[in-house]
Amino acid sequence: MYFLYVQDCKQGCGHVKKFVRLRRAPFSWTGLVFGISDEMEEAYRSEEPEIVAFCCMYCAYAAADMAGSMRLNYPSNVKIILVPCTGRVEVDHILEAFDKGADGVYVAGCEEGSCHFERGNIRAKRRVEYVKKILEELGLEPERVEMFHISASQGHLFAKVAGEMTERIRKVGILGWNKSHKG
Ligand code: FES
């Protein structure tokens, strides 16, 4: 279970000022502060995480297509956003995905050395590392965000990554605040 708290980024980067953040609280606290019953806690945990995947059109997006045509199963809670290159994914885009209710976000781009825009995937990787630090600052798990390299022919890898990321977020827990942002 999580509770709401607000904190500005200590580095004053300005990226996270509008965030209303959630942090895992000790179970005894949740019982005391919110009066959450065991049944409610269990129901909360059973919800599926929402995951946003920024996928490069030249590789990971094509791999997702291939996974579909090969009838490979991957979790339906992974929402794919097509990008022309992962270099177009800014820190703000990733944070906005969390702000809009994602429990986990990943960026999937071309193999190193294969980016059509030369260094787009390298830049994306750096940004993902930066977001990990921001999440840590916020008291959230840095593993909620990740960078992957998936070539167009790797439909199997796309399905595997989607499954692994879903499992990873299940383990760290859903943020639980996404429901209030929908609608
Ligand atoms: Fe695919 Fe840049 S073109 S990551």
mmCIF file with all atom_site columns, C-alpha atoms and ligand atoms in Angstrom:
data_model
loop_
_atom_site.group_PDB
_atom_site.id
_atom_site.type_symbol
_atom_site.label_atom_id
_atom_site.label_alt_id
_atom_site.label_comp_id
_atom_site.label_asym_id
_atom_site.label_entity_id
_atom_site.label_seq_id
_atom_site.pdbx_PDB_ins_code
_atom_site.Cartn_x
_atom_site.Cartn_y
_atom_site.Cartn_z
_atom_site.occupancy
_atom_site.B_iso_or_equiv
_atom_site.pdbx_formal_charge
_atom_site.auth_seq_id
_atom_site.auth_comp_id
_atom_site.auth_asym_id
_atom_site.auth_atom_id
_atom_site.pdbx_PDB_model_num
ATOM   1   C  CA  . MET A 1 1   ? 0.000   0.000   0.000   1.00 0.00 ? 1   MET A CA  1
ATOM   2   C  CA  . TYR A 1 2   ? 1.117   3.554   -0.647  1.00 0.00 ? 2   TYR A CA  1
ATOM   3   C  CA  . PHE A 1 3   ? 0.457   6.950   0.782   1.00 0.00 ? 3   PHE A CA  1
ATOM   4   C  CA  . LEU A 1 4   ? 0.517   10.320  -0.864  1.00 0.00 ? 4   LEU A CA  1
ATOM   5   C  CA  . TYR A 1 5   ? 3.227   12.824  -0.283  1.00 0.00 ? 5   TYR A CA  1
ATOM   6   C  CA  . VAL A 1 6   ? 4.667   15.759  -2.130  1.00 0.00 ? 6   VAL A CA  1
ATOM   7   C  CA  . GLN A 1 7   ? 8.311   16.599  -2.548  1.00 0.00 ? 7   GLN A CA  1
ATOM   8   C  CA  . ASP A 1 8   ? 10.157  18.800  -5.028  1.00 0.00 ? 8   ASP A CA  1
ATOM   9   C  CA  . CYS A 1 9   ? 13.195  17.484  -6.825  1.00 0.00 ? 9   CYS A CA  1
ATOM   10  C  CA  . LYS A 1 10  ? 16.208  18.356  -4.676  1.00 0.00 ? 10  LYS A CA  1
ATOM   11  C  CA  . GLN A 1 11  ? 18.256  19.170  -7.740  1.00 0.00 ? 11  GLN A CA  1
ATOM   12  C  CA  . GLY A 1 12  ? 15.761  21.794  -8.770  1.00 0.00 ? 12  GLY A CA  1
ATOM   13  C  CA  . CYS A 1 13  ? 15.550  20.352  -12.254 1.00 0.00 ? 13  CYS A CA  1
ATOM   14  C  CA  . GLY A 1 14  ? 11.925  21.431  -12.563 1.00 0.00 ? 14  GLY A CA  1
ATOM   15  C  CA  . HIS A 1 15  ? 10.884  18.140  -14.084 1.00 0.00 ? 15  HIS A CA  1
ATOM   16  C  CA  . VAL A 1 16  ? 8.875   16.860  -11.209 1.00 0.00 ? 16  VAL A CA  1
ATOM   17  C  CA  . LYS A 1 17  ? 7.242   19.825  -9.579  1.00 0.00 ? 17  LYS A CA  1
ATOM   18  C  CA  . LYS A 1 18  ? 3.720   18.884  -10.506 1.00 0.00 ? 18  LYS A CA  1
ATOM   19  C  CA  . PHE A 1 19  ? 4.108   15.294  -9.359  1.00 0.00 ? 19  PHE A CA  1
ATOM   20  C  CA  . VAL A 1 20  ? 1.951   14.040  -6.562  1.00 0.00 ? 20  VAL A CA  1
ATOM   21  C  CA  . ARG A 1 21  ? 3.919   11.097  -5.408  1.00 0.00 ? 21  ARG A CA  1
ATOM   22  C  CA  . LEU A 1 22  ? 3.261   7.883   -3.708  1.00 0.00 ? 22  LEU A CA  1
ATOM   23  C  CA  . ARG A 1 23  ? 5.499   5.944   -1.478  1.00 0.00 ? 23  ARG A CA  1
ATOM   24  C  CA  . ARG A 1 24  ? 5.247   2.528   0.025   1.00 0.00 ? 24  ARG A CA  1
ATOM   25  C  CA  . ALA A 1 25  ? 4.297   2.721   3.661   1.00 0.00 ? 25  ALA A CA  1
ATOM   26  C  CA  . PRO A 1 26  ? 4.853   0.084   6.317   1.00 0.00 ? 26  PRO A CA  1
ATOM   27  C  CA  . PHE A 1 27  ? 1.772   -2.078  6.523   1.00 0.00 ? 27  PHE A CA  1
ATOM   28  C  CA  . SER A 1 28  ? 1.058   -1.101  10.121  1.00 0.00 ? 28  SER A CA  1
ATOM   29  C  CA  . TRP A 1 29  ? 0.953   2.544   9.058   1.00 0.00 ? 29  TRP A CA  1
ATOM   30  C  CA  . THR A 1 30  ? -1.582  1.915   6.371   1.00 0.00 ? 30  THR A CA  1
ATOM   31  C  CA  . GLY A 1 31  ? -3.820  0.155   8.849   1.00 0.00 ? 31  GLY A CA  1
ATOM   32  C  CA  . LEU A 1 32  ? -3.547  3.006   11.304  1.00 0.00 ? 32  LEU A CA  1
ATOM   33  C  CA  . VAL A 1 33  ? -3.708  5.939   8.940   1.00 0.00 ? 33  VAL A CA  1
ATOM   34  C  CA  . PHE A 1 34  ? -6.201  4.726   6.409   1.00 0.00 ? 34  PHE A CA  1
ATOM   35  C  CA  . GLY A 1 35  ? -7.980  1.942   8.187   1.00 0.00 ? 35  GLY A CA  1
ATOM   36  C  CA  . ILE A 1 36  ? -7.339  -0.356  5.202   1.00 0.00 ? 36  ILE A CA  1
ATOM   37  C  CA  . SER A 1 37  ? -8.704  -3.827  5.699   1.00 0.00 ? 37  SER A CA  1
ATOM   38  C  CA  . ASP A 1 38  ? -6.776  -6.965  4.729   1.00 0.00 ? 38  ASP A CA  1
ATOM   39  C  CA  . GLU A 1 39  ? -9.344  -7.614  1.993   1.00 0.00 ? 39  GLU A CA  1
ATOM   40  C  CA  . MET A 1 40  ? -8.868  -4.143  0.509   1.00 0.00 ? 40  MET A CA  1
ATOM   41  C  CA  . GLU A 1 41  ? -5.094  -4.523  0.647   1.00 0.00 ? 41  GLU A CA  1
ATOM   42  C  CA  . GLU A 1 42  ? -5.369  -7.849  -1.158  1.00 0.00 ? 42  GLU A CA  1
ATOM   43  C  CA  . ALA A 1 43  ? -7.692  -6.397  -3.794  1.00 0.00 ? 43  ALA A CA  1
ATOM   44  C  CA  . TYR A 1 44  ? -5.245  -3.561  -4.348  1.00 0.00 ? 44  TYR A CA  1
ATOM   45  C  CA  . ARG A 1 45  ? -2.372  -5.976  -4.854  1.00 0.00 ? 45  ARG A CA  1
ATOM   46  C  CA  . SER A 1 46  ? -4.290  -8.127  -7.296  1.00 0.00 ? 46  SER A CA  1
ATOM   47  C  CA  . GLU A 1 47  ? -4.647  -5.303  -9.811  1.00 0.00 ? 47  GLU A CA  1
ATOM   48  C  CA  . GLU A 1 48  ? -2.520  -5.570  -12.917 1.00 0.00 ? 48  GLU A CA  1
ATOM   49  C  CA  . PRO A 1 49  ? 0.226   -2.977  -13.390 1.00 0.00 ? 49  PRO A CA  1
ATOM   50  C  CA  . GLU A 1 50  ? -0.024  -0.508  -16.226 1.00 0.00 ? 50  GLU A CA  1
ATOM   51  C  CA  . ILE A 1 51  ? 3.097   -0.308  -18.329 1.00 0.00 ? 51  ILE A CA  1
ATOM   52  C  CA  . VAL A 1 52  ? 3.982   2.126   -21.077 1.00 0.00 ? 52  VAL A CA  1
ATOM   53  C  CA  . ALA A 1 53  ? 6.514   1.073   -23.719 1.00 0.00 ? 53  ALA A CA  1
ATOM   54  C  CA  . PHE A 1 54  ? 8.057   3.720   -25.971 1.00 0.00 ? 54  PHE A CA  1
ATOM   55  C  CA  . CYS A 1 55  ? 9.022   1.698   -29.043 1.00 0.00 ? 55  CYS A CA  1
ATOM   56  C  CA  . CYS A 1 56  ? 11.184  2.797   -31.957 1.00 0.00 ? 56  CYS A CA  1
ATOM   57  C  CA  . MET A 1 57  ? 9.403   2.328   -35.280 1.00 0.00 ? 57  MET A CA  1
ATOM   58  C  CA  . TYR A 1 58  ? 12.477  0.761   -36.887 1.00 0.00 ? 58  TYR A CA  1
ATOM   59  C  CA  . CYS A 1 59  ? 13.017  -2.002  -34.372 1.00 0.00 ? 59  CYS A CA  1
ATOM   60  C  CA  . ALA A 1 60  ? 10.971  -2.640  -31.217 1.00 0.00 ? 60  ALA A CA  1
ATOM   61  C  CA  . TYR A 1 61  ? 7.684   -1.573  -32.788 1.00 0.00 ? 61  TYR A CA  1
ATOM   62  C  CA  . ALA A 1 62  ? 8.327   -3.867  -35.740 1.00 0.00 ? 62  ALA A CA  1
ATOM   63  C  CA  . ALA A 1 63  ? 9.261   -6.610  -33.251 1.00 0.00 ? 63  ALA A CA  1
ATOM   64  C  CA  . ALA A 1 64  ? 5.917   -6.064  -31.484 1.00 0.00 ? 64  ALA A CA  1
ATOM   65  C  CA  . ASP A 1 65  ? 4.221   -6.473  -34.862 1.00 0.00 ? 65  ASP A CA  1
ATOM   66  C  CA  . MET A 1 66  ? 6.138   -9.649  -35.456 1.00 0.00 ? 66  MET A CA  1
ATOM   67  C  CA  . ALA A 1 67  ? 5.221   -10.960 -31.994 1.00 0.00 ? 67  ALA A CA  1
ATOM   68  C  CA  . GLY A 1 68  ? 1.579   -10.347 -32.940 1.00 0.00 ? 68  GLY A CA  1
ATOM   69  C  CA  . SER A 1 69  ? 1.832   -12.080 -36.293 1.00 0.00 ? 69  SER A CA  1
ATOM   70  C  CA  . MET A 1 70  ? 3.623   -15.020 -34.646 1.00 0.00 ? 70  MET A CA  1
ATOM   71  C  CA  . ARG A 1 71  ? 0.756   -15.157 -32.152 1.00 0.00 ? 71  ARG A CA  1
ATOM   72  C  CA  . LEU A 1 72  ? 3.152   -14.804 -29.250 1.00 0.00 ? 72  LEU A CA  1
ATOM   73  C  CA  . ASN A 1 73  ? 1.443   -13.890 -26.057 1.00 0.00 ? 73  ASN A CA  1
ATOM   74  C  CA  . TYR A 1 74  ? 2.540   -10.802 -24.217 1.00 0.00 ? 74  TYR A CA  1
ATOM   75  C  CA  . PRO A 1 75  ? 0.687   -8.972  -21.453 1.00 0.00 ? 75  PRO A CA  1
ATOM   76  C  CA  . SER A 1 76  ? -2.142  -6.737  -22.627 1.00 0.00 ? 76  SER A CA  1
ATOM   77  C  CA  . ASN A 1 77  ? -1.329  -4.216  -19.892 1.00 0.00 ? 77  ASN A CA  1
ATOM   78  C  CA  . VAL A 1 78  ? 1.694   -3.061  -21.917 1.00 0.00 ? 78  VAL A CA  1
ATOM   79  C  CA  . LYS A 1 79  ? 0.655   0.038   -23.871 1.00 0.00 ? 79  LYS A CA  1
ATOM   80  C  CA  . ILE A 1 80  ? 2.903   0.740   -26.826 1.00 0.00 ? 80  ILE A CA  1
ATOM   81  C  CA  . ILE A 1 81  ? 3.736   4.262   -27.940 1.00 0.00 ? 81  ILE A CA  1
ATOM   82  C  CA  . LEU A 1 82  ? 5.324   4.463   -31.382 1.00 0.00 ? 82  LEU A CA  1
ATOM   83  C  CA  . VAL A 1 83  ? 8.267   6.844   -31.672 1.00 0.00 ? 83  VAL A CA  1
ATOM   84  C  CA  . PRO A 1 84  ? 10.425  7.580   -34.746 1.00 0.00 ? 84  PRO A CA  1
ATOM   85  C  CA  . CYS A 1 85  ? 13.559  6.925   -32.668 1.00 0.00 ? 85  CYS A CA  1
ATOM   86  C  CA  . THR A 1 86  ? 14.078  6.473   -28.927 1.00 0.00 ? 86  THR A CA  1
ATOM   87  C  CA  . GLY A 1 87  ? 16.212  9.619   -29.082 1.00 0.00 ? 87  GLY A CA  1
ATOM   88  C  CA  . ARG A 1 88  ? 12.908  11.504  -29.254 1.00 0.00 ? 88  ARG A CA  1
ATOM   89  C  CA  . VAL A 1 89  ? 11.864  10.230  -25.832 1.00 0.00 ? 89  VAL A CA  1
ATOM   90  C  CA  . GLU A 1 90  ? 12.637  12.965  -23.347 1.00 0.00 ? 90  GLU A CA  1
ATOM   91  C  CA  . VAL A 1 91  ? 12.835  12.711  -19.570 1.00 0.00 ? 91  VAL A CA  1
ATOM   92  C  CA  . ASP A 1 92  ? 9.578   14.658  -19.396 1.00 0.00 ? 92  ASP A CA  1
ATOM   93  C  CA  . HIS A 1 93  ? 7.801   12.091  -21.584 1.00 0.00 ? 93  HIS A CA  1
ATOM   94  C  CA  . ILE A 1 94  ? 8.734   9.290   -19.222 1.00 0.00 ? 94  ILE A CA  1
ATOM   95  C  CA  . LEU A 1 95  ? 7.735   11.285  -16.151 1.00 0.00 ? 95  LEU A CA  1
ATOM   96  C  CA  . GLU A 1 96  ? 4.484   12.241  -17.831 1.00 0.00 ? 96  GLU A CA  1
ATOM   97  C  CA  . ALA A 1 97  ? 3.701   8.572   -18.404 1.00 0.00 ? 97  ALA A CA  1
ATOM   98  C  CA  . PHE A 1 98  ? 4.033   8.021   -14.646 1.00 0.00 ? 98  PHE A CA  1
ATOM   99  C  CA  . ASP A 1 99  ? 2.052   11.161  -13.998 1.00 0.00 ? 99  ASP A CA  1
ATOM   100 C  CA  . LYS A 1 100 ? -0.737  9.831   -16.213 1.00 0.00 ? 100 LYS A CA  1
ATOM   101 C  CA  . GLY A 1 101 ? -0.907  6.557   -14.312 1.00 0.00 ? 101 GLY A CA  1
ATOM   102 C  CA  . ALA A 1 102 ? 1.789   4.169   -15.496 1.00 0.00 ? 102 ALA A CA  1
ATOM   103 C  CA  . ASP A 1 103 ? 3.285   1.859   -12.876 1.00 0.00 ? 103 ASP A CA  1
ATOM   104 C  CA  . GLY A 1 104 ? 6.283   1.106   -15.075 1.00 0.00 ? 104 GLY A CA  1
ATOM   105 C  CA  . VAL A 1 105 ? 7.787   2.537   -18.250 1.00 0.00 ? 105 VAL A CA  1
ATOM   106 C  CA  . TYR A 1 106 ? 10.317  1.188   -20.679 1.00 0.00 ? 106 TYR A CA  1
ATOM   107 C  CA  . VAL A 1 107 ? 12.016  2.468   -23.771 1.00 0.00 ? 107 VAL A CA  1
ATOM   108 C  CA  . ALA A 1 108 ? 12.828  -0.052  -26.485 1.00 0.00 ? 108 ALA A CA  1
ATOM   109 C  CA  . GLY A 1 109 ? 15.184  0.956   -29.240 1.00 0.00 ? 109 GLY A CA  1
ATOM   110 C  CA  . CYS A 1 110 ? 17.573  -0.330  -31.851 1.00 0.00 ? 110 CYS A CA  1
ATOM   111 C  CA  . GLU A 1 111 ? 20.708  -2.232  -30.953 1.00 0.00 ? 111 GLU A CA  1
ATOM   112 C  CA  . GLU A 1 112 ? 23.669  -0.047  -30.081 1.00 0.00 ? 112 GLU A CA  1
ATOM   113 C  CA  . GLY A 1 113 ? 25.327  1.004   -33.310 1.00 0.00 ? 113 GLY A CA  1
ATOM   114 C  CA  . SER A 1 114 ? 22.121  0.442   -35.329 1.00 0.00 ? 114 SER A CA  1
ATOM   115 C  CA  . CYS A 1 115 ? 20.164  3.591   -34.537 1.00 0.00 ? 115 CYS A CA  1
ATOM   116 C  CA  . HIS A 1 116 ? 18.991  5.270   -37.762 1.00 0.00 ? 116 HIS A CA  1
ATOM   117 C  CA  . PHE A 1 117 ? 19.801  8.607   -36.183 1.00 0.00 ? 117 PHE A CA  1
ATOM   118 C  CA  . GLU A 1 118 ? 23.221  7.460   -34.990 1.00 0.00 ? 118 GLU A CA  1
ATOM   119 C  CA  . ARG A 1 119 ? 23.056  8.179   -31.262 1.00 0.00 ? 119 ARG A CA  1
ATOM   120 C  CA  . GLY A 1 120 ? 19.345  8.346   -30.497 1.00 0.00 ? 120 GLY A CA  1
ATOM   121 C  CA  . ASN A 1 121 ? 19.356  5.137   -28.499 1.00 0.00 ? 121 ASN A CA  1
ATOM   122 C  CA  . ILE A 1 122 ? 22.462  6.204   -26.576 1.00 0.00 ? 122 ILE A CA  1
ATOM   123 C  CA  . ARG A 1 123 ? 20.738  9.435   -25.599 1.00 0.00 ? 123 ARG A CA  1
ATOM   124 C  CA  . ALA A 1 124 ? 17.618  7.498   -24.610 1.00 0.00 ? 124 ALA A CA  1
ATOM   125 C  CA  . LYS A 1 125 ? 19.666  5.199   -22.405 1.00 0.00 ? 125 LYS A CA  1
ATOM   126 C  CA  . ARG A 1 126 ? 21.173  8.185   -20.593 1.00 0.00 ? 126 ARG A CA  1
ATOM   127 C  CA  . ARG A 1 127 ? 17.746  9.689   -20.067 1.00 0.00 ? 127 ARG A CA  1
ATOM   128 C  CA  . VAL A 1 128 ? 16.420  6.440   -18.658 1.00 0.00 ? 128 VAL A CA  1
ATOM   129 C  CA  . GLU A 1 129 ? 19.341  6.367   -16.205 1.00 0.00 ? 129 GLU A CA  1
ATOM   130 C  CA  . TYR A 1 130 ? 18.504  9.927   -15.226 1.00 0.00 ? 130 TYR A CA  1
ATOM   131 C  CA  . VAL A 1 131 ? 14.856  9.049   -14.611 1.00 0.00 ? 131 VAL A CA  1
ATOM   132 C  CA  . LYS A 1 132 ? 15.990  6.155   -12.409 1.00 0.00 ? 132 LYS A CA  1
ATOM   133 C  CA  . LYS A 1 133 ? 17.786  8.702   -10.225 1.00 0.00 ? 133 LYS A CA  1
ATOM   134 C  CA  . ILE A 1 134 ? 14.710  10.932  -10.099 1.00 0.00 ? 134 ILE A CA  1
ATOM   135 C  CA  . LEU A 1 135 ? 12.557  7.979   -9.037  1.00 0.00 ? 135 LEU A CA  1
ATOM   136 C  CA  . GLU A 1 136 ? 15.028  7.164   -6.287  1.00 0.00 ? 136 GLU A CA  1
ATOM   137 C  CA  . GLU A 1 137 ? 14.883  10.779  -5.123  1.00 0.00 ? 137 GLU A CA  1
ATOM   138 C  CA  . LEU A 1 138 ? 11.133  10.399  -4.938  1.00 0.00 ? 138 LEU A CA  1
ATOM   139 C  CA  . GLY A 1 139 ? 11.343  7.250   -2.870  1.00 0.00 ? 139 GLY A CA  1
ATOM   140 C  CA  . LEU A 1 140 ? 10.158  5.101   -5.775  1.00 0.00 ? 140 LEU A CA  1
ATOM   141 C  CA  . GLU A 1 141 ? 11.865  2.012   -7.160  1.00 0.00 ? 141 GLU A CA  1
ATOM   142 C  CA  . PRO A 1 142 ? 14.294  2.833   -10.005 1.00 0.00 ? 142 PRO A CA  1
ATOM   143 C  CA  . GLU A 1 143 ? 13.500  -0.494  -11.664 1.00 0.00 ? 143 GLU A CA  1
ATOM   144 C  CA  . ARG A 1 144 ? 10.130  0.943   -12.664 1.00 0.00 ? 144 ARG A CA  1
ATOM   145 C  CA  . VAL A 1 145 ? 11.902  2.342   -15.707 1.00 0.00 ? 145 VAL A CA  1
ATOM   146 C  CA  . GLU A 1 146 ? 14.215  0.509   -18.095 1.00 0.00 ? 146 GLU A CA  1
ATOM   147 C  CA  . MET A 1 147 ? 15.884  0.675   -21.491 1.00 0.00 ? 147 MET A CA  1
ATOM   148 C  CA  . PHE A 1 148 ? 15.953  -2.312  -23.848 1.00 0.00 ? 148 PHE A CA  1
ATOM   149 C  CA  . HIS A 1 149 ? 17.441  -2.968  -27.266 1.00 0.00 ? 149 HIS A CA  1
ATOM   150 C  CA  . ILE A 1 150 ? 15.243  -5.073  -29.529 1.00 0.00 ? 150 ILE A CA  1
ATOM   151 C  CA  . SER A 1 151 ? 15.818  -5.531  -33.241 1.00 0.00 ? 151 SER A CA  1
ATOM   152 C  CA  . ALA A 1 152 ? 12.952  -5.757  -35.742 1.00 0.00 ? 152 ALA A CA  1
ATOM   153 C  CA  . SER A 1 153 ? 13.337  -9.515  -36.107 1.00 0.00 ? 153 SER A CA  1
ATOM   154 C  CA  . GLN A 1 154 ? 13.164  -10.232 -32.375 1.00 0.00 ? 154 GLN A CA  1
ATOM   155 C  CA  . GLY A 1 155 ? 9.474   -10.796 -31.845 1.00 0.00 ? 155 GLY A CA  1
ATOM   156 C  CA  . HIS A 1 156 ? 10.258  -13.361 -29.191 1.00 0.00 ? 156 HIS A CA  1
ATOM   157 C  CA  . LEU A 1 157 ? 12.447  -10.899 -27.314 1.00 0.00 ? 157 LEU A CA  1
ATOM   158 C  CA  . PHE A 1 158 ? 9.736   -8.262  -27.447 1.00 0.00 ? 158 PHE A CA  1
ATOM   159 C  CA  . ALA A 1 159 ? 7.238   -10.671 -25.868 1.00 0.00 ? 159 ALA A CA  1
ATOM   160 C  CA  . LYS A 1 160 ? 9.817   -11.764 -23.283 1.00 0.00 ? 160 LYS A CA  1
ATOM   161 C  CA  . VAL A 1 161 ? 10.681  -8.181  -22.292 1.00 0.00 ? 161 VAL A CA  1
ATOM   162 C  CA  . ALA A 1 162 ? 6.980   -7.269  -21.981 1.00 0.00 ? 162 ALA A CA  1
ATOM   163 C  CA  . GLY A 1 163 ? 6.426   -10.285 -19.726 1.00 0.00 ? 163 GLY A CA  1
ATOM   164 C  CA  . GLU A 1 164 ? 9.521   -9.640  -17.618 1.00 0.00 ? 164 GLU A CA  1
ATOM   165 C  CA  . MET A 1 165 ? 8.717   -5.987  -17.148 1.00 0.00 ? 165 MET A CA  1
ATOM   166 C  CA  . THR A 1 166 ? 5.177   -6.842  -16.079 1.00 0.00 ? 166 THR A CA  1
ATOM   167 C  CA  . GLU A 1 167 ? 6.513   -9.373  -13.586 1.00 0.00 ? 167 GLU A CA  1
ATOM   168 C  CA  . ARG A 1 168 ? 9.048   -6.867  -12.284 1.00 0.00 ? 168 ARG A CA  1
ATOM   169 C  CA  . ILE A 1 169 ? 6.373   -4.237  -11.665 1.00 0.00 ? 169 ILE A CA  1
ATOM   170 C  CA  . ARG A 1 170 ? 4.089   -6.798  -10.044 1.00 0.00 ? 170 ARG A CA  1
ATOM   171 C  CA  . LYS A 1 171 ? 6.908   -7.478  -7.587  1.00 0.00 ? 171 LYS A CA  1
ATOM   172 C  CA  . VAL A 1 172 ? 7.568   -3.833  -6.680  1.00 0.00 ? 172 VAL A CA  1
ATOM   173 C  CA  . GLY A 1 173 ? 3.824   -3.194  -6.624  1.00 0.00 ? 173 GLY A CA  1
ATOM   174 C  CA  . ILE A 1 174 ? 1.435   -0.975  -8.499  1.00 0.00 ? 174 ILE A CA  1
ATOM   175 C  CA  . LEU A 1 175 ? 1.515   2.690   -7.565  1.00 0.00 ? 175 LEU A CA  1
ATOM   176 C  CA  . GLY A 1 176 ? -2.211  2.595   -7.054  1.00 0.00 ? 176 GLY A CA  1
ATOM   177 C  CA  . TRP A 1 177 ? -2.757  6.234   -7.837  1.00 0.00 ? 177 TRP A CA  1
ATOM   178 C  CA  . ASN A 1 178 ? -3.428  5.742   -11.526 1.00 0.00 ? 178 ASN A CA  1
ATOM   179 C  CA  . LYS A 1 179 ? -7.134  5.232   -11.084 1.00 0.00 ? 179 LYS A CA  1
ATOM   180 C  CA  . SER A 1 180 ? -7.612  8.787   -9.865  1.00 0.00 ? 180 SER A CA  1
ATOM   181 C  CA  . HIS A 1 181 ? -5.858  10.125  -12.972 1.00 0.00 ? 181 HIS A CA  1
ATOM   182 C  CA  . LYS A 1 182 ? -8.107  8.421   -15.438 1.00 0.00 ? 182 LYS A CA  1
ATOM   183 C  CA  . GLY A 1 183 ? -11.182 9.692   -16.754 1.00 0.00 ? 183 GLY A CA  1
HETATM 184 FE FE1 . FES B 2 .   ? 15.734  3.065   -33.493 1.00 0.00 ? 1   FES B FE1 1
HETATM 185 FE FE2 . FES B 2 .   ? 17.071  5.367   -33.109 1.00 0.00 ? 1   FES B FE2 1
HETATM 186 S  S1  . FES B 2 .   ? 16.185  4.645   -34.932 1.00 0.00 ? 1   FES B S1  1
HETATM 187 S  S2  . FES B 2 .   ? 16.526  3.849   -31.652 1.00 0.00 ? 1   FES B S2  1
#
